[in-house]
């Protein structure tokens, strides 16, 4: 038995012993709610042993508990929804509980034996005694707030410090503070959607224009940006937990169709400029459609639910150059031929999402639920949206299948939830043709200095297939028999398999330069290209990984006013990044071999020629002078060890100052560990497969990324408003980074400091690229929230969140891009993150009572102070380069939706129009010119940039242009 397998079995045995000794645990509140409180009669605590019953109004499911000796009660594991509470046969008014909520509801039983139970206190503030920083998104908001994509995550940015962005390719990124977007996690019905192989946090968020889940199947969700309890795993940033709809005792459903397209979408800034130059976008349309239906198999016993959503998207892309890029096209030249490739093309995307659920009340104490999800996507995209000719494109699939079987069992003071799950996710981009890719550049001085890329032709280099498959075994227990305590605990085992094949450079890539006077190619010796990147050998990597986690959580009501949340968690992975990898012998020989020298003892190694070398000095010794022990990175198949130190204490408290839930102070402190994606392991293997190519090495001493969190805040009722003010601090460490390890014989590069490692890889090879767990991101926020929830009685709801952020990162790119070339500074230096605005306001509202004719009006406003940038200014020559930092243009976007419902047959027909970016504001979400290498003031780039104007936004990288979506929806 291997050491890792022995370690795993030891950890599994330890966990089983802990749980057996504890004899207690909890249903994780990842997908459920808890109701607790005091039952009184005639002003005094009711007797113990009195049955408290919660009846689900959708499907008749019943959840029971009994009062303790002091009259207190706890109902744990309730699916979110509306309930009638009953005590001794007496009924209360209906209550509604949300996902993750711990609702404090005190009940007064009629002393005269009447039939009514009275709820004491305000239901509007039943969940203010908690320590987390989070925001709930209701079904009303999901249905009503304006958006285009039907991605339920579109409203995640209603939470403090959380951003929801869609880039120019339609890919979604959800990020909290300066932390890596890989460190989020999404939980659906309590099941982690973690992406083990690719970026983005959850499967299908790395490189897809699709949605992770059918929006019509989501009942509600919650975004927790700080201080989640111990049952949350594989997340060290924002946690998003959602619950799906279920079938009820009556058949209900909906059918919808959404449409937008060319005539409903304004021209973006870049498209408008190209249109003025004679290159107009082509016709396109985008359609979304779906059906949802559910009902009873047997009333109050078994129910079914089914949801389907589809997407057919055509997205225009335009290949074109402005007049400044091509001053004069010489007929018959290479440039003239390339100019003929200008024009508009369509990127196509097709998605099918299917979700199904069956639930069964086996008896009064047992509940079984089976869910299934199927996701199938086909995408056809260019290598670059603004540069690729029609042949430079690729197809991409993103497929996912998930099954989950859950069994709930209650007896006395115990509630147990056992779960068995299966998942498979596959992502595969492959070129349409296998011809070499050619990148054409144009320069004002016929050299590569200051050259800008013009167009790409030939095949796409993409030839990949990546798949994760896993089985989940999980058990959670809740014990409520100890007065004042709800004690939770559980264990989870996932058996993961990764199959990673292909190459990111499946074809040769030529880079060619065009003479801007003749329009023909500039010769470089015997070649017509100045750089050739040879195709890398396709590689195959398959390995298994065991993931294991245990936790214990105590939610302790110390007094009527003071509550504490005490938790601890431990996670372990047996083989996170391919422990069996062996660094190829040719790379090892180059790293440990002697420095090449000439007859005078000076280096002949590429880019560092002429530097004196100590006789007998090896490249490893040169690296050591620069602070690198290369032995820490060379893998021999046995040196990589799994990380065992992921112990995560989490503590929170809340204090109700007056005991009436109007003024509540809360705080939290804790550590949360995440994981590093397997894509880095295949990157190491693939790059090292190329003869004479780069050398990629991952540090053998694995560390898992984690975040230390602290939060402090105050919740205050102001009339009908719930307000909250708070401060949060996140310190994220062990973030994975690729950085250049190149060193010259003096430990630097041509005499510059080791932190300026731009050139000087081992003899006979390209760059030395080191993968390490040394990234750091620190975010502090101060936020203010005010929320008036929508109610049927008032007919309106409004919420607003202001966040001030001070976010810093050690990544020299300022973003969480893992390719972090730390030139010119220490990797430990924190600088302002380009992913986080200092000031951000997000407001949303909905009303169906203020407008005439029963119109529903909804809106969302997003205001930001502008993303920071950090620019290297070499406009006056390379010897005078200096760093310029600043903030980009302000972000402004106003979205609005208006709808009208009509009674029709057995249901209701709704006509709706959403307008995104109502005022068609040009918002630059990035793309500021970050390098001005040419001393000339003459614009030399294509439309997307200008080396003479530092900080000028790239005209193609903008927020959404105004777009209208028309919808028809029938609910029955």
mmCIF file of N, CA and C in Angstrom, residues 130-174:
data_model
loop_
_atom_site.group_PDB
_atom_site.id
_atom_site.type_symbol
_atom_site.label_atom_id
_atom_site.label_comp_id
_atom_site.label_asym_id
_atom_site.label_seq_id
_atom_site.Cartn_x
_atom_site.Cartn_y
_atom_site.Cartn_z
ATOM 1 N N UNK A 130 -27.183 36.485 13.245
ATOM 2 C CA UNK A 130 -26.175 35.591 12.686
ATOM 3 C C UNK A 130 -24.911 36.389 12.442
ATOM 4 N N UNK A 131 -23.797 35.689 12.215
ATOM 5 C CA UNK A 131 -22.498 36.361 12.151
ATOM 6 C C UNK A 131 -21.947 36.476 10.739
ATOM 7 N N UNK A 132 -22.638 35.964 9.742
ATOM 8 C CA UNK A 132 -22.089 35.975 8.396
ATOM 9 C C UNK A 132 -22.375 37.298 7.687
ATOM 10 N N UNK A 133 -21.566 37.574 6.659
ATOM 11 C CA UNK A 133 -21.797 38.705 5.769
ATOM 12 C C UNK A 133 -22.326 38.127 4.459
ATOM 13 N N UNK A 134 -23.578 38.348 4.185
ATOM 14 C CA UNK A 134 -24.175 37.736 3.002
ATOM 15 C C UNK A 134 -25.450 38.433 2.588
ATOM 16 N N UNK A 135 -25.929 38.055 1.417
ATOM 17 C CA UNK A 135 -27.133 38.645 0.843
ATOM 18 C C UNK A 135 -27.956 37.547 0.190
ATOM 19 N N UNK A 136 -29.249 37.526 0.480
ATOM 20 C CA UNK A 136 -30.159 36.567 -0.142
ATOM 21 C C UNK A 136 -30.763 37.169 -1.401
ATOM 22 N N UNK A 137 -30.918 36.335 -2.418
ATOM 23 C CA UNK A 137 -31.570 36.734 -3.666
ATOM 24 C C UNK A 137 -32.832 35.889 -3.804
ATOM 25 N N UNK A 138 -33.978 36.547 -3.754
ATOM 26 C CA UNK A 138 -35.253 35.842 -3.712
ATOM 27 C C UNK A 138 -35.714 35.438 -5.106
ATOM 28 N N UNK A 139 -36.728 34.560 -5.141
ATOM 29 C CA UNK A 139 -37.308 34.183 -6.421
ATOM 30 C C UNK A 139 -37.936 35.389 -7.111
ATOM 31 N N UNK A 140 -38.491 36.301 -6.346
ATOM 32 C CA UNK A 140 -39.075 37.508 -6.929
ATOM 33 C C UNK A 140 -38.012 38.307 -7.660
ATOM 34 N N UNK A 141 -36.841 38.435 -7.067
ATOM 35 C CA UNK A 141 -35.760 39.173 -7.722
ATOM 36 C C UNK A 141 -35.259 38.442 -8.961
ATOM 37 N N UNK A 142 -35.106 37.120 -8.877
ATOM 38 C CA UNK A 142 -34.643 36.353 -10.030
ATOM 39 C C UNK A 142 -35.607 36.506 -11.200
ATOM 40 N N UNK A 143 -36.907 36.449 -10.905
ATOM 41 C CA UNK A 143 -37.919 36.550 -11.954
ATOM 42 C C UNK A 143 -38.060 37.963 -12.501
ATOM 43 N N UNK A 144 -37.824 38.977 -11.665
ATOM 44 C CA UNK A 144 -38.224 40.336 -12.015
ATOM 45 C C UNK A 144 -37.091 41.240 -12.470
ATOM 46 N N UNK A 145 -35.889 41.095 -11.908
ATOM 47 C CA UNK A 145 -34.822 42.039 -12.231
ATOM 48 C C UNK A 145 -34.346 41.840 -13.669
ATOM 49 N N UNK A 146 -33.977 42.918 -14.351
ATOM 50 C CA UNK A 146 -33.606 42.819 -15.769
ATOM 51 C C UNK A 146 -32.255 42.157 -15.977
ATOM 52 N N UNK A 147 -32.164 41.338 -17.026
ATOM 53 C CA UNK A 147 -30.911 40.744 -17.458
ATOM 54 C C UNK A 147 -31.109 40.162 -18.844
ATOM 55 N N UNK A 148 -30.010 39.795 -19.491
ATOM 56 C CA UNK A 148 -30.051 39.254 -20.837
ATOM 57 C C UNK A 148 -29.862 37.743 -20.851
ATOM 58 N N UNK A 149 -28.932 37.232 -20.050
ATOM 59 C CA UNK A 149 -28.420 35.876 -20.229
ATOM 60 C C UNK A 149 -29.216 34.794 -19.531
ATOM 61 N N UNK A 150 -30.145 35.143 -18.629
ATOM 62 C CA UNK A 150 -30.840 34.161 -17.788
ATOM 63 C C UNK A 150 -29.841 33.347 -16.946
ATOM 64 N N UNK A 151 -28.767 33.960 -16.557
ATOM 65 C CA UNK A 151 -27.827 33.339 -15.635
ATOM 66 C C UNK A 151 -28.207 33.794 -14.233
ATOM 67 N N UNK A 152 -28.613 32.857 -13.381
ATOM 68 C CA UNK A 152 -29.091 33.263 -12.056
ATOM 69 C C UNK A 152 -28.017 33.956 -11.238
ATOM 70 N N UNK A 153 -26.741 33.764 -11.604
ATOM 71 C CA UNK A 153 -25.652 34.418 -10.875
ATOM 72 C C UNK A 153 -25.540 35.900 -11.194
ATOM 73 N N UNK A 154 -26.334 36.393 -12.156
ATOM 74 C CA UNK A 154 -26.255 37.801 -12.553
ATOM 75 C C UNK A 154 -26.476 38.751 -11.394
ATOM 76 N N UNK A 155 -27.111 38.290 -10.329
ATOM 77 C CA UNK A 155 -27.429 39.172 -9.217
ATOM 78 C C UNK A 155 -26.553 38.888 -7.994
ATOM 79 N N UNK A 156 -25.474 38.129 -8.199
ATOM 80 C CA UNK A 156 -24.545 37.873 -7.102
ATOM 81 C C UNK A 156 -23.890 39.153 -6.614
ATOM 82 N N UNK A 157 -23.791 40.167 -7.501
ATOM 83 C CA UNK A 157 -23.129 41.417 -7.109
ATOM 84 C C UNK A 157 -24.012 42.298 -6.230
ATOM 85 N N UNK A 158 -25.206 41.827 -5.862
ATOM 86 C CA UNK A 158 -25.985 42.536 -4.850
ATOM 87 C C UNK A 158 -25.342 42.399 -3.474
ATOM 88 N N UNK A 159 -24.446 41.427 -3.315
ATOM 89 C CA UNK A 159 -23.746 41.214 -2.047
ATOM 90 C C UNK A 159 -22.528 42.132 -1.966
ATOM 91 N N UNK A 160 -22.171 42.605 -0.770
ATOM 92 C CA UNK A 160 -21.019 43.504 -0.616
ATOM 93 C C UNK A 160 -19.727 42.870 -1.121
ATOM 94 N N UNK A 161 -18.980 43.623 -1.938
ATOM 95 C CA UNK A 161 -17.659 43.192 -2.362
ATOM 96 C C UNK A 161 -17.617 42.135 -3.441
ATOM 97 N N UNK A 162 -18.772 41.753 -4.005
ATOM 98 C CA UNK A 162 -18.808 40.700 -5.019
ATOM 99 C C UNK A 162 -19.056 41.326 -6.387
ATOM 100 N N UNK A 163 -18.320 40.865 -7.407
ATOM 101 C CA UNK A 163 -18.488 41.340 -8.778
ATOM 102 C C UNK A 163 -18.987 40.200 -9.663
ATOM 103 N N UNK A 164 -19.892 40.534 -10.557
ATOM 104 C CA UNK A 164 -20.317 39.628 -11.622
ATOM 105 C C UNK A 164 -19.990 40.311 -12.937
ATOM 106 N N UNK A 165 -19.061 39.755 -13.702
ATOM 107 C CA UNK A 165 -18.621 40.360 -14.959
ATOM 108 C C UNK A 165 -18.754 39.361 -16.103
ATOM 109 N N UNK A 166 -19.078 39.887 -17.274
ATOM 110 C CA UNK A 166 -19.069 39.105 -18.504
ATOM 111 C C UNK A 166 -18.058 39.746 -19.450
ATOM 112 N N UNK A 167 -17.067 38.969 -19.883
ATOM 113 C CA UNK A 167 -16.014 39.560 -20.707
ATOM 114 C C UNK A 167 -16.436 39.613 -22.174
ATOM 115 N N UNK A 168 -15.534 40.063 -23.021
ATOM 116 C CA UNK A 168 -15.834 40.283 -24.430
ATOM 117 C C UNK A 168 -16.184 38.985 -25.151
ATOM 118 N N UNK A 169 -15.798 37.818 -24.582
ATOM 119 C CA UNK A 169 -16.119 36.534 -25.183
ATOM 120 C C UNK A 169 -17.411 35.932 -24.635
ATOM 121 N N UNK A 170 -18.046 36.646 -23.698
ATOM 122 C CA UNK A 170 -19.261 36.132 -23.094
ATOM 123 C C UNK A 170 -19.027 35.226 -21.912
ATOM 124 N N UNK A 171 -17.770 35.109 -21.451
ATOM 125 C CA UNK A 171 -17.459 34.258 -20.313
ATOM 126 C C UNK A 171 -17.762 35.007 -19.015
ATOM 127 N N UNK A 172 -18.286 34.280 -18.046
ATOM 128 C CA UNK A 172 -18.705 34.872 -16.784
ATOM 129 C C UNK A 172 -17.603 34.719 -15.739
ATOM 130 N N UNK A 173 -17.412 35.763 -14.932
ATOM 131 C CA UNK A 173 -16.478 35.693 -13.805
ATOM 132 C C UNK A 173 -17.171 36.256 -12.582
ATOM 133 N N UNK A 174 -17.200 35.465 -11.514
ATOM 134 C CA UNK A 174 -17.701 35.920 -10.223
ATOM 135 C C UNK A 174 -16.509 35.978 -9.287
#
